Tab-separated table of C-alpha atoms in Angstrom:
chain	number	residue	atom	x	y	z
A	1	MET	CA	61.754	210.529	164.693
A	2	PRO	CA	65.091	208.861	164.735
A	3	GLY	CA	65.315	206.856	168.135
A	4	GLY	CA	61.678	206.660	168.758
A	5	ARG	CA	59.355	203.737	168.046
A	6	LEU	CA	58.836	202.819	164.295
A	7	MET	CA	55.478	203.864	163.314
A	8	TYR	CA	53.200	201.506	160.850
A	9	GLU	CA	54.047	203.704	157.816
A	10	GLU	CA	57.536	203.087	158.278
A	11	ARG	CA	56.980	199.562	158.602
A	12	GLU	CA	55.202	199.606	155.405
A	13	ARG	CA	57.965	201.392	153.799
A	14	ILE	CA	60.438	198.585	155.224
A	15	ALA	CA	58.187	195.984	153.555
A	16	ALA	CA	58.220	197.738	150.413
A	17	GLY	CA	62.053	198.378	150.413
A	18	LEU	CA	62.785	194.761	151.200
A	19	ALA	CA	60.544	193.472	148.461
A	20	ALA	CA	62.553	195.996	145.877
A	21	GLY	CA	65.810	194.209	147.018
A	22	ARG	CA	67.238	197.353	148.925
A	23	SER	CA	69.745	197.032	151.741
A	24	TYR	CA	69.083	197.736	155.336
A	25	ALA	CA	71.261	200.577	155.037
A	26	GLU	CA	69.454	202.120	152.059
A	27	ILE	CA	66.110	201.901	153.771
A	28	ALA	CA	67.549	203.052	156.865
A	29	ARG	CA	68.595	206.301	154.892
A	30	SER	CA	65.187	206.657	153.585
A	31	LEU	CA	63.549	206.635	156.840
A	32	GLY	CA	66.248	208.517	158.424
A	33	ARG	CA	67.000	205.775	160.911
A	34	PRO	CA	69.938	203.979	162.265
A	35	ARG	CA	71.003	200.633	160.221
A	36	SER	CA	70.729	198.725	163.557
A	37	THR	CA	66.782	200.040	164.029
A	38	VAL	CA	65.633	198.493	160.462
A	39	SER	CA	67.990	195.416	160.968
A	40	ARG	CA	66.591	194.545	164.427
A	41	GLU	CA	62.938	195.244	163.180
A	42	VAL	CA	63.218	192.791	160.190
A	43	THR	CA	65.201	190.014	162.186
A	44	ARG	CA	62.593	190.398	165.043
A	45	ASN	CA	59.823	189.762	162.770
A	46	GLY	CA	60.525	186.896	160.346
A	47	GLY	CA	63.641	188.088	158.280
A	48	ALA	CA	63.812	189.710	155.170
A	49	SER	CA	62.138	187.095	153.196
A	50	HIS	CA	59.069	186.907	155.466
A	51	TYR	CA	58.945	190.472	157.020
A	52	ARG	CA	54.993	191.925	156.832
A	53	ALA	CA	54.433	195.324	157.988
A	54	ASN	CA	50.750	194.157	159.577
A	55	VAL	CA	52.142	191.341	161.280
A	56	ALA	CA	55.382	193.355	162.662
A	57	GLN	CA	52.867	196.225	163.902
A	58	GLN	CA	50.675	193.530	165.714
A	59	ALA	CA	53.776	191.696	167.412
A	60	THR	CA	54.915	195.125	168.502
A	61	ASP	CA	51.355	195.835	169.766
A	62	TRP	CA	51.340	192.749	171.909
A	63	ARG	CA	54.742	193.352	173.367
A	64	ALA	CA	53.659	196.638	174.236
A	65	ARG	CA	50.644	194.996	176.275
A	66	ARG	CA	52.753	192.379	177.774
A	67	LYS	CA	55.059	194.983	179.447
A	68	PRO	CA	54.898	194.508	183.210
A	69	GLY	CA	52.137	196.858	184.661
A	70	LEU	CA	49.511	196.710	187.266
A	71	HIS	CA	48.156	193.255	186.260
A	72	ARG	CA	51.492	191.669	185.480
A	73	PRO	CA	54.490	191.731	187.928
A	74	ALA	CA	58.303	192.395	186.476
A	75	PRO	CA	59.751	188.973	185.769
A	76	PRO	CA	62.464	187.923	188.082
A	77	ALA	CA	66.090	188.222	186.777
A	78	SER	CA	66.125	184.346	185.882
A	79	ASP	CA	64.039	181.635	186.527
A	80	THR	CA	64.605	178.451	188.381
A	81	ARG	CA	66.567	176.888	185.360
A	82	GLY	CA	68.804	179.843	185.094
A	83	ARG	CA	67.140	181.413	181.869
A	84	ASP	CA	66.360	184.804	181.175
A	85	PRO	CA	62.749	185.449	181.192
A	86	GLU	CA	62.855	188.438	178.928
A	87	ALA	CA	64.843	186.379	176.360
A	88	VAL	CA	62.106	183.591	176.720
A	89	ARG	CA	59.455	186.318	176.246
A	90	ASP	CA	61.156	187.714	173.218
A	91	PHE	CA	61.142	184.074	172.069
A	92	GLU	CA	57.610	183.414	172.430
A	93	GLU	CA	56.604	186.621	170.462
A	94	ARG	CA	58.834	186.136	167.638
A	95	PHE	CA	57.563	182.074	167.767
A	96	ALA	CA	54.134	183.512	167.546
A	97	GLY	CA	54.652	186.021	164.803
A	98	MET	CA	56.259	182.915	162.979
A	99	MET	CA	53.095	181.189	163.412
A	100	VAL	CA	50.963	183.954	161.780
A	101	GLN	CA	53.208	184.159	158.819
A	102	THR	CA	52.219	180.463	158.349
A	103	GLY	CA	48.551	181.285	158.580
A	104	VAL	CA	47.773	180.683	162.303
A	105	PRO	CA	45.185	183.273	163.821
A	106	LEU	CA	47.106	185.616	165.824
A	107	MET	CA	45.602	184.983	169.474
A	108	VAL	CA	45.896	181.065	168.232
A	109	ALA	CA	49.613	181.685	167.850
A	110	LYS	CA	49.979	183.604	171.217
A	111	VAL	CA	48.178	180.743	173.135
A	112	LEU	CA	50.267	177.804	171.003
A	113	ALA	CA	53.567	179.874	171.873
A	114	SER	CA	52.778	180.161	175.618
A	115	LEU	CA	52.017	176.267	175.820
A	116	PHE	CA	55.052	175.488	174.165
A	117	THR	CA	57.343	177.511	176.129
A	118	ALA	CA	55.813	176.476	179.561
A	119	ASP	CA	57.498	173.615	181.139
A	120	THR	CA	54.533	172.095	182.518
A	121	GLY	CA	52.805	172.369	178.829
A	122	THR	CA	49.611	173.450	180.508
A	123	TYR	CA	47.360	176.706	181.192
A	124	THR	CA	44.207	177.183	182.774
A	125	ALA	CA	41.918	179.949	181.123
A	126	ALA	CA	42.413	182.344	183.769
A	127	GLU	CA	46.112	181.863	183.688
A	128	LEU	CA	46.338	182.582	179.767
A	129	VAL	CA	44.189	185.476	180.506
A	130	ALA	CA	46.473	186.792	182.774
A	131	LEU	CA	49.476	185.909	181.124
A	132	LEU	CA	48.524	187.517	177.568
A	133	GLN	CA	46.427	190.146	179.005
A	134	VAL	CA	43.564	189.357	177.126
A	135	SER	CA	39.794	188.781	177.832
A	136	PRO	CA	38.512	185.104	178.506
A	137	ALA	CA	36.350	185.306	175.246
A	138	SER	CA	39.428	185.687	173.235
A	139	ILE	CA	41.062	182.843	174.968
A	140	SER	CA	37.949	180.459	174.606
A	141	LYS	CA	37.992	181.361	170.847
A	142	ALA	CA	41.859	180.402	170.430
A	143	VAL	CA	41.538	177.170	172.384
A	144	GLY	CA	38.659	176.263	170.610
A	145	TRP	CA	40.385	176.623	167.341
A	146	LEU	CA	43.305	174.604	168.968
A	147	SER	CA	40.830	171.730	170.224
A	148	ALA	CA	39.339	171.520	166.876
A	149	ARG	CA	42.552	170.627	165.411
A	150	ASP	CA	43.588	168.388	168.116
A	151	LEU	CA	46.320	170.774	168.870
A	152	VAL	CA	45.656	170.693	172.698
A	153	ARG	CA	43.640	168.512	174.879
A	154	ARG	CA	41.435	169.483	177.628
A	155	GLU	CA	41.757	168.172	181.453
A	156	ARG	CA	39.843	168.840	184.251
A	157	ASP	CA	41.704	170.123	187.527
A	158	GLY	CA	38.920	170.209	190.064
A	159	ARG	CA	36.557	172.973	189.056
A	160	ARG	CA	38.777	174.101	186.334
A	161	GLU	CA	39.749	173.293	183.154
A	162	ARG	CA	43.368	172.784	182.008
A	163	TYR	CA	44.632	172.915	178.361
A	164	VAL	CA	47.433	170.663	177.749
A	165	ILE	CA	49.798	170.532	174.913
A	166	ASP	CA	52.283	167.394	174.975
A	167	ASP	CA	54.632	165.371	172.633
A	168	ASN	CA	52.183	163.585	170.818
A	169	ILE	CA	50.687	166.682	169.329
A	170	TRP	CA	52.385	166.415	165.861
A	171	TYR	CA	51.526	162.840	165.488
A	172	ARG	CA	48.097	163.211	166.274
A	173	THR	CA	47.817	166.189	164.072
A	174	TRP	CA	49.428	164.371	161.417
A	175	GLN	CA	47.024	161.586	161.653
A	176	ALA	CA	44.354	164.052	161.378
A	177	SER	CA	45.755	165.239	158.087
A	178	ILE	CA	46.024	161.940	156.529
A	179	GLN	CA	42.266	161.499	157.156
A	180	SER	CA	41.995	164.928	155.421
A	181	MET	CA	43.826	163.579	152.462
A	182	ALA	CA	41.664	160.359	152.336
A	183	MET	CA	38.487	162.344	152.283
A	184	TRP	CA	39.761	164.580	149.333
A	185	ARG	CA	41.003	161.572	147.693
A	186	ASP	CA	37.481	159.646	147.659
A	187	PHE	CA	35.346	162.673	146.940
A	188	ALA	CA	37.639	163.545	144.061
A	189	GLN	CA	37.693	160.148	142.258
A	190	GLU	CA	33.923	160.097	143.083
A	191	GLY	CA	33.458	163.364	141.005
A	192	ALA	CA	36.078	162.036	138.194
A	193	GLU	CA	33.923	159.176	137.812
A	194	LEU	CA	30.680	161.212	137.619
A	195	LEU	CA	32.360	163.493	135.173
A	196	SER	CA	33.894	160.602	133.338
A	197	GLY	CA	37.721	160.617	132.969
A	198	ASN	CA	37.534	161.523	129.139
A	199	SER	CA	36.292	164.991	130.053
A	200	PRO	CA	38.769	167.916	131.228
A	201	SER	CA	36.961	168.131	134.248
A	202	GLY	CA	36.772	164.564	135.024
A	203	ALA	CA	40.632	164.369	134.110
A	204	ARG	CA	41.313	167.213	136.748
A	205	LEU	CA	39.467	165.301	139.534
A	206	HIS	CA	41.117	162.501	138.500
A	207	THR	CA	44.497	164.030	139.004
A	208	THR	CA	43.379	165.559	142.126
A	209	SER	CA	42.305	162.128	143.586
A	210	GLN	CA	46.057	160.566	142.475
A	211	PHE	CA	47.660	163.474	144.039
A	212	PHE	CA	45.863	163.089	147.601
A	213	ARG	CA	46.142	159.174	147.578
A	214	LEU	CA	49.814	159.403	147.019
A	215	LEU	CA	50.218	162.271	149.636
A	216	GLY	CA	48.332	160.299	152.233
A	217	HIS	CA	50.397	157.321	151.421
A	218	ASP	CA	53.682	158.970	152.154
A	219	MET	CA	52.204	160.941	155.223
A	220	ALA	CA	50.983	157.516	156.756
A	221	GLU	CA	54.651	156.133	156.119
A	222	SER	CA	56.300	159.218	157.524
A	223	ALA	CA	54.158	158.944	160.501
A	224	GLU	CA	54.975	155.231	161.142
A	225	HIS	CA	58.518	156.130	160.591
A	226	TRP	CA	58.162	158.566	163.630
A	227	ARG	CA	56.552	156.294	165.711
A	228	ARG	CA	59.055	153.772	165.466
A	229	THR	CA	62.064	156.053	165.508
A	230	LEU	CA	61.169	158.440	168.250
A	231	ARG	CA	59.044	157.050	170.486
């Protein structure tokens, strides 16, 4: 109903309207909603080019779970740096939503967004459970995904384990990607030689090997440029 929370079916109709090139006003009229409701919904969930009904619904459900309740006290009016906690929280939600749109699993995106926006860049498992109001198993699985990709590191804090994100995160991840490119290059070249470069399959694999060779070279140069320029 107008003024109430958007339903999933309405989000699907918004996504369909955007895909058809309809304006916010047209979509709003078809839903019987104010234009501002549609505009805010789309802006908050990736913009017109990236809006997805299922992602928007997941983000809304997450926001609902994160509202202050029995297990999470209401945030102060501002933090020690004068920032608006609600604005920070809204950014975290939209940041995680953007990551989901790029292929990052939802819970992983939530954990990563939380670590990025923490001044310390670190949380324990218990702190993440309380912050995101999810199960310890969900946090463990998300951290495992991040650790396997070298996006977070683990540190001992007495009997507890802390998950840490730092300024070298993208350099380490980029280096891991370079290693992956090298593996693709070598295996594709092996296949090209096995199948013969004169055959369609051999030529296809040779082209693949060349692509990853050049890509890996460019990535290595970019990493070195970052190290010299920003470190």
